[in-house]
């Protein structure tokens, strides 16, 4: 269907579902319209950003009528546009229902299988559970998370999702000089409160040795410090791995290694 809609126009839109990326989806003149932070049941005022023949996307300008599942986030960072969370404004029981439906539809539509899917086993804790903090660093040395749908790095006051130990190390890092050509800094905390730092950079230099020493003097919970470039892995100081016990199994996790970001739910998964 042809439309005279163009970027910058404002439209009223009712959200009917959630997309695979967490955005709200509604219909406008027969087109699917994707709106980050839109929720099923919302009636929104939307500023269009992209208009194609069959779909479009936009930015939420105003909630005209909120969904019954919309809730207060109590997070200034989210309200400032942080892209770390997509569904913080959606009540938890509805999050579980939406995720279950997404899995069922994926198995049916992509897997071409008819497989029963049980209900999700919910998490016991909704705050300070995330054990990995993956931060971006911009050319000015600002450390934080990307603004939603943007490459702009937001300087955070903290994060309610991350473990308190990760937030403490992040806060100390913000006051230190970060070497140029640093791209990302990943923090991983262990169940006993230790934090490993893994820096991703274009090149290695002595600035990281100084950074490790300064950070260690300010953070008694610091475990190991590593720097990864495209060519090699540099272990700068401290432990080379984190000891992580889940259930009856103890893991040695190297810096930058993969692990479930929620230890409590990892135990449920393992069980």
Tab-separated table of C-alpha atoms in Angstrom:
chain	number	residue	atom	x	y	z
A	1	UNK	CA	0.000	0.000	0.000
A	2	UNK	CA	1.324	3.424	-0.984
A	3	UNK	CA	1.674	5.980	1.802
A	4	UNK	CA	2.591	9.638	1.882
A	5	UNK	CA	4.158	9.174	5.312
A	6	UNK	CA	7.709	10.466	5.637
A	7	UNK	CA	10.375	10.610	8.390
A	8	UNK	CA	9.569	13.258	10.979
A	9	UNK	CA	5.805	12.910	10.673
A	10	UNK	CA	3.763	12.259	13.814
A	11	UNK	CA	1.124	9.509	13.916
A	12	UNK	CA	-1.181	7.889	16.456
A	13	UNK	CA	-0.548	4.187	16.791
A	14	UNK	CA	-2.020	1.334	18.849
A	15	UNK	CA	0.515	-1.366	19.742
A	16	UNK	CA	-0.795	-4.903	19.320
A	17	UNK	CA	2.279	-7.124	19.840
A	18	UNK	CA	6.001	-7.251	20.631
A	19	UNK	CA	8.721	-7.798	18.031
A	20	UNK	CA	11.708	-10.127	18.322
A	21	UNK	CA	13.912	-7.197	19.363
A	22	UNK	CA	11.565	-6.186	22.180
A	23	UNK	CA	9.968	-3.271	20.358
A	24	UNK	CA	6.230	-2.674	20.176
A	25	UNK	CA	4.522	-3.462	16.866
A	26	UNK	CA	1.397	-1.822	15.485
A	27	UNK	CA	-0.261	-1.229	12.102
A	28	UNK	CA	-0.480	2.085	10.258
A	29	UNK	CA	-2.107	2.249	6.818
A	30	UNK	CA	-1.495	-1.478	6.469
A	31	UNK	CA	2.216	-1.190	7.349
A	32	UNK	CA	3.879	-2.895	10.292
A	33	UNK	CA	5.284	-0.170	12.519
A	34	UNK	CA	8.045	-0.852	15.084
A	35	UNK	CA	8.291	1.381	18.143
A	36	UNK	CA	10.921	0.791	20.870
A	37	UNK	CA	9.361	0.918	24.374
A	38	UNK	CA	5.866	0.464	22.987
A	39	UNK	CA	3.765	-2.209	24.735
A	40	UNK	CA	0.697	-4.184	23.593
A	41	UNK	CA	-2.361	-2.132	24.559
A	42	UNK	CA	-0.539	1.218	24.377
A	43	UNK	CA	-2.024	4.050	22.338
A	44	UNK	CA	0.946	6.207	21.375
A	45	UNK	CA	1.972	9.364	19.626
A	46	UNK	CA	4.912	8.300	17.458
A	47	UNK	CA	7.462	10.339	15.486
A	48	UNK	CA	8.434	8.384	12.376
A	49	UNK	CA	12.132	7.694	11.768
A	50	UNK	CA	12.156	5.193	8.885
A	51	UNK	CA	9.468	4.557	6.258
A	52	UNK	CA	9.686	1.660	3.782
A	53	UNK	CA	7.061	0.140	1.468
A	54	UNK	CA	5.925	-2.528	3.905
A	55	UNK	CA	7.134	-1.368	7.292
A	56	UNK	CA	8.272	1.608	9.285
A	57	UNK	CA	9.799	2.518	12.628
A	58	UNK	CA	9.483	5.444	14.957
A	59	UNK	CA	10.224	6.969	18.315
A	60	UNK	CA	7.723	7.119	21.153
A	61	UNK	CA	6.818	10.788	21.668
A	62	UNK	CA	3.912	10.462	24.109
A	63	UNK	CA	1.823	7.743	25.756
A	64	UNK	CA	-1.782	8.712	25.059
A	65	UNK	CA	-3.252	5.651	26.775
A	66	UNK	CA	-0.962	3.214	28.619
A	67	UNK	CA	-1.102	-0.561	28.424
A	68	UNK	CA	-2.436	-2.284	31.539
A	69	UNK	CA	0.980	-4.005	31.728
A	70	UNK	CA	3.017	-0.770	31.709
A	71	UNK	CA	4.709	-0.020	35.050
A	72	UNK	CA	7.081	2.483	36.635
A	73	UNK	CA	10.740	1.559	36.088
A	74	UNK	CA	12.224	3.540	39.018
A	75	UNK	CA	15.351	3.797	36.866
A	76	UNK	CA	16.558	7.234	35.765
A	77	UNK	CA	19.056	5.603	33.397
A	78	UNK	CA	16.300	3.766	31.516
A	79	UNK	CA	14.247	6.948	31.305
A	80	UNK	CA	17.299	8.794	29.935
A	81	UNK	CA	17.363	6.397	26.982
A	82	UNK	CA	19.729	3.611	28.088
A	83	UNK	CA	19.660	0.662	25.682
A	84	UNK	CA	20.669	-1.949	28.251
A	85	UNK	CA	17.077	-2.987	29.044
A	86	UNK	CA	14.159	-3.294	26.613
A	87	UNK	CA	11.325	-4.451	28.893
A	88	UNK	CA	11.995	-2.724	32.204
A	89	UNK	CA	8.647	-0.918	31.831
A	90	UNK	CA	6.743	-4.206	31.289
A	91	UNK	CA	5.464	-6.065	34.361
A	92	UNK	CA	7.356	-9.275	35.034
A	93	UNK	CA	4.492	-11.760	34.663
A	94	UNK	CA	3.722	-10.324	31.228
A	95	UNK	CA	7.426	-10.560	30.331
A	96	UNK	CA	7.298	-14.282	31.108
A	97	UNK	CA	4.137	-14.746	29.052
A	98	UNK	CA	5.594	-12.876	26.078
A	99	UNK	CA	8.851	-14.858	26.189
A	100	UNK	CA	6.936	-18.154	26.351
A	101	UNK	CA	4.847	-17.139	23.333
A	102	UNK	CA	7.979	-16.090	21.426
A	103	UNK	CA	9.585	-19.487	22.031
A	104	UNK	CA	6.426	-21.351	20.996
A	105	UNK	CA	6.098	-19.327	17.792
A	106	UNK	CA	9.806	-19.736	16.964
A	107	UNK	CA	9.648	-23.523	17.319
A	108	UNK	CA	6.493	-23.635	15.224
A	109	UNK	CA	7.362	-21.093	12.511
A	110	UNK	CA	11.120	-21.595	12.100
A	111	UNK	CA	11.590	-25.089	13.503
A	112	UNK	CA	8.465	-26.437	11.740
A	113	UNK	CA	7.818	-28.593	14.803
A	114	UNK	CA	4.909	-29.124	17.152
A	115	UNK	CA	6.552	-29.288	20.566
A	116	UNK	CA	4.858	-28.489	23.892
A	117	UNK	CA	6.485	-25.611	25.800
A	118	UNK	CA	6.053	-25.431	29.552
A	119	UNK	CA	5.869	-22.173	31.465
A	120	UNK	CA	9.118	-20.341	32.190
A	121	UNK	CA	10.635	-20.854	35.638
A	122	UNK	CA	10.688	-17.280	36.996
A	123	UNK	CA	13.657	-15.603	38.661
A	124	UNK	CA	13.526	-14.979	42.394
A	125	UNK	CA	15.404	-11.667	42.214
A	126	UNK	CA	14.670	-8.796	39.819
A	127	UNK	CA	17.518	-6.485	40.831
A	128	UNK	CA	21.320	-6.752	41.079
A	129	UNK	CA	21.403	-10.217	39.502
A	130	UNK	CA	23.430	-9.577	36.365
A	131	UNK	CA	27.036	-10.693	36.856
A	132	UNK	CA	28.466	-9.337	33.595
A	133	UNK	CA	28.715	-5.621	32.809
A	134	UNK	CA	29.666	-5.004	29.148
A	135	UNK	CA	30.452	-1.333	28.676
A	136	UNK	CA	31.360	0.756	25.651
A	137	UNK	CA	34.076	3.435	25.647
A	138	UNK	CA	33.862	6.409	23.283
A	139	UNK	CA	36.663	8.567	21.849
A	140	UNK	CA	36.425	10.965	24.814
A	141	UNK	CA	36.951	8.141	27.309
A	142	UNK	CA	33.332	8.058	28.489
A	143	UNK	CA	32.437	4.627	29.863
A	144	UNK	CA	28.851	3.395	29.900
A	145	UNK	CA	26.087	1.753	27.888
A	146	UNK	CA	24.809	2.764	24.479
A	147	UNK	CA	21.762	4.948	24.185
A	148	UNK	CA	18.953	2.887	22.668
A	149	UNK	CA	19.346	2.483	18.881
A	150	UNK	CA	22.440	4.682	18.933
A	151	UNK	CA	26.232	4.571	19.135
A	152	UNK	CA	26.215	7.356	21.733
A	153	UNK	CA	27.663	6.223	25.075
A	154	UNK	CA	25.672	7.200	28.175
A	155	UNK	CA	27.568	8.012	31.368
A	156	UNK	CA	25.625	6.086	34.030
A	157	UNK	CA	25.067	6.812	37.703
A	158	UNK	CA	24.747	3.070	38.257
A	159	UNK	CA	22.613	0.113	37.213
A	160	UNK	CA	19.939	-1.737	39.182
A	161	UNK	CA	20.434	-4.888	37.122
A	162	UNK	CA	24.169	-5.298	37.721
A	163	UNK	CA	25.700	-6.785	40.862
A	164	UNK	CA	26.738	-4.185	43.402
A	165	UNK	CA	30.396	-5.228	43.011
A	166	UNK	CA	30.276	-4.546	39.249
A	167	UNK	CA	28.752	-1.128	39.872
A	168	UNK	CA	31.446	-0.316	42.450
A	169	UNK	CA	34.246	-1.121	40.006
A	170	UNK	CA	32.499	0.797	37.227
A	171	UNK	CA	32.217	3.855	39.496
A	172	UNK	CA	35.955	3.712	40.271
A	173	UNK	CA	36.849	3.246	36.604
A	174	UNK	CA	35.021	6.447	35.670
A	175	UNK	CA	37.482	8.482	37.711
A	176	UNK	CA	40.567	7.028	36.031
A	177	UNK	CA	42.333	7.748	32.749
A	178	UNK	CA	41.333	5.199	30.128
A	179	UNK	CA	43.970	4.649	27.401
A	180	UNK	CA	43.034	5.758	23.911
A	181	UNK	CA	41.718	3.173	21.441
A	182	UNK	CA	39.910	1.311	24.205
A	183	UNK	CA	36.662	-0.016	22.714
A	184	UNK	CA	34.963	-1.981	25.470
A	185	UNK	CA	35.443	-2.903	29.123
A	186	UNK	CA	33.785	-6.033	30.503
A	187	UNK	CA	33.362	-6.684	34.219
A	188	UNK	CA	32.497	-10.119	35.618
A	189	UNK	CA	31.704	-10.633	39.282
A	190	UNK	CA	31.830	-13.969	41.077
A	191	UNK	CA	29.359	-15.214	43.710
A	192	UNK	CA	31.912	-14.372	46.423
A	193	UNK	CA	32.157	-10.730	45.304
A	194	UNK	CA	35.369	-10.718	43.238
A	195	UNK	CA	35.440	-8.810	39.937
A	196	UNK	CA	37.533	-9.587	36.849
A	197	UNK	CA	38.191	-6.882	34.245
A	198	UNK	CA	38.653	-7.609	30.550
A	199	UNK	CA	39.466	-4.691	28.232
A	200	UNK	CA	39.030	-4.884	24.453
A	201	UNK	CA	41.348	-2.504	22.618
A	202	UNK	CA	42.956	-1.846	19.245
A	203	UNK	CA	46.435	-2.112	20.743
A	204	UNK	CA	48.183	-2.805	24.038
A	205	UNK	CA	50.323	-0.195	25.829
A	206	UNK	CA	51.705	0.666	29.284
A	207	UNK	CA	48.618	2.729	30.033
A	208	UNK	CA	46.791	-0.488	30.895
A	209	UNK	CA	49.501	-1.466	33.385
A	210	UNK	CA	49.030	1.882	35.141
A	211	UNK	CA	45.236	1.535	34.975
A	212	UNK	CA	45.384	-1.903	36.601
A	213	UNK	CA	47.532	-0.620	39.477
A	214	UNK	CA	45.327	2.418	40.095
A	215	UNK	CA	42.144	0.374	39.973
A	216	UNK	CA	43.553	-2.293	42.293
A	217	UNK	CA	44.449	0.363	44.863
A	218	UNK	CA	40.817	1.566	44.831
A	219	UNK	CA	39.008	-1.767	44.489
A	220	UNK	CA	39.894	-4.526	46.968
A	221	UNK	CA	37.429	-6.814	45.156
A	222	UNK	CA	39.462	-6.697	41.927
A	223	UNK	CA	40.485	-10.221	40.854
A	224	UNK	CA	42.226	-10.247	37.474
A	225	UNK	CA	42.871	-7.670	34.758
A	226	UNK	CA	43.292	-8.615	31.107
A	227	UNK	CA	43.494	-6.811	27.769
A	228	UNK	CA	42.467	-8.391	24.472
A	229	UNK	CA	43.525	-7.036	21.087
A	230	UNK	CA	42.923	-8.575	17.679
A	231	UNK	CA	46.376	-10.151	17.801
A	232	UNK	CA	46.738	-11.476	21.346
A	233	UNK	CA	45.566	-11.715	24.944
A	234	UNK	CA	47.557	-9.785	27.575
A	235	UNK	CA	47.263	-10.806	31.230
A	236	UNK	CA	48.167	-7.659	33.141
A	237	UNK	CA	47.743	-8.751	36.764
A	238	UNK	CA	45.861	-10.694	39.417
A	239	UNK	CA	44.084	-14.011	38.956
A	240	UNK	CA	43.795	-15.521	35.483
A	241	UNK	CA	40.314	-16.888	36.157
A	242	UNK	CA	37.304	-16.542	38.446
A	243	UNK	CA	36.134	-19.442	40.599
A	244	UNK	CA	32.384	-19.800	40.185
A	245	UNK	CA	30.346	-22.475	41.958
A	246	UNK	CA	26.864	-23.260	40.680
A	247	UNK	CA	25.064	-26.078	42.426
A	248	UNK	CA	27.700	-28.705	43.136
A	249	UNK	CA	29.914	-27.785	40.203
A	250	UNK	CA	32.842	-25.371	40.455
A	251	UNK	CA	33.936	-23.628	37.276
A	252	UNK	CA	37.140	-21.755	36.472
A	253	UNK	CA	36.092	-18.968	34.136
A	254	UNK	CA	38.849	-17.235	32.140
A	255	UNK	CA	38.685	-13.505	31.533
A	256	UNK	CA	36.248	-12.714	28.750
A	257	UNK	CA	34.793	-16.245	28.821
A	258	UNK	CA	31.097	-17.023	28.391
A	259	UNK	CA	28.847	-17.860	31.331
A	260	UNK	CA	25.203	-17.391	32.282
A	261	UNK	CA	24.735	-13.808	33.479
A	262	UNK	CA	22.350	-14.807	36.305
A	263	UNK	CA	23.932	-17.260	38.769
A	264	UNK	CA	20.630	-18.039	40.506
A	265	UNK	CA	18.918	-18.881	37.235
A	266	UNK	CA	22.005	-20.802	36.071
A	267	UNK	CA	21.463	-23.103	39.054
A	268	UNK	CA	17.798	-23.542	38.052
A	269	UNK	CA	18.887	-24.292	34.484
A	270	UNK	CA	21.534	-26.775	35.648
A	271	UNK	CA	19.027	-28.520	37.904
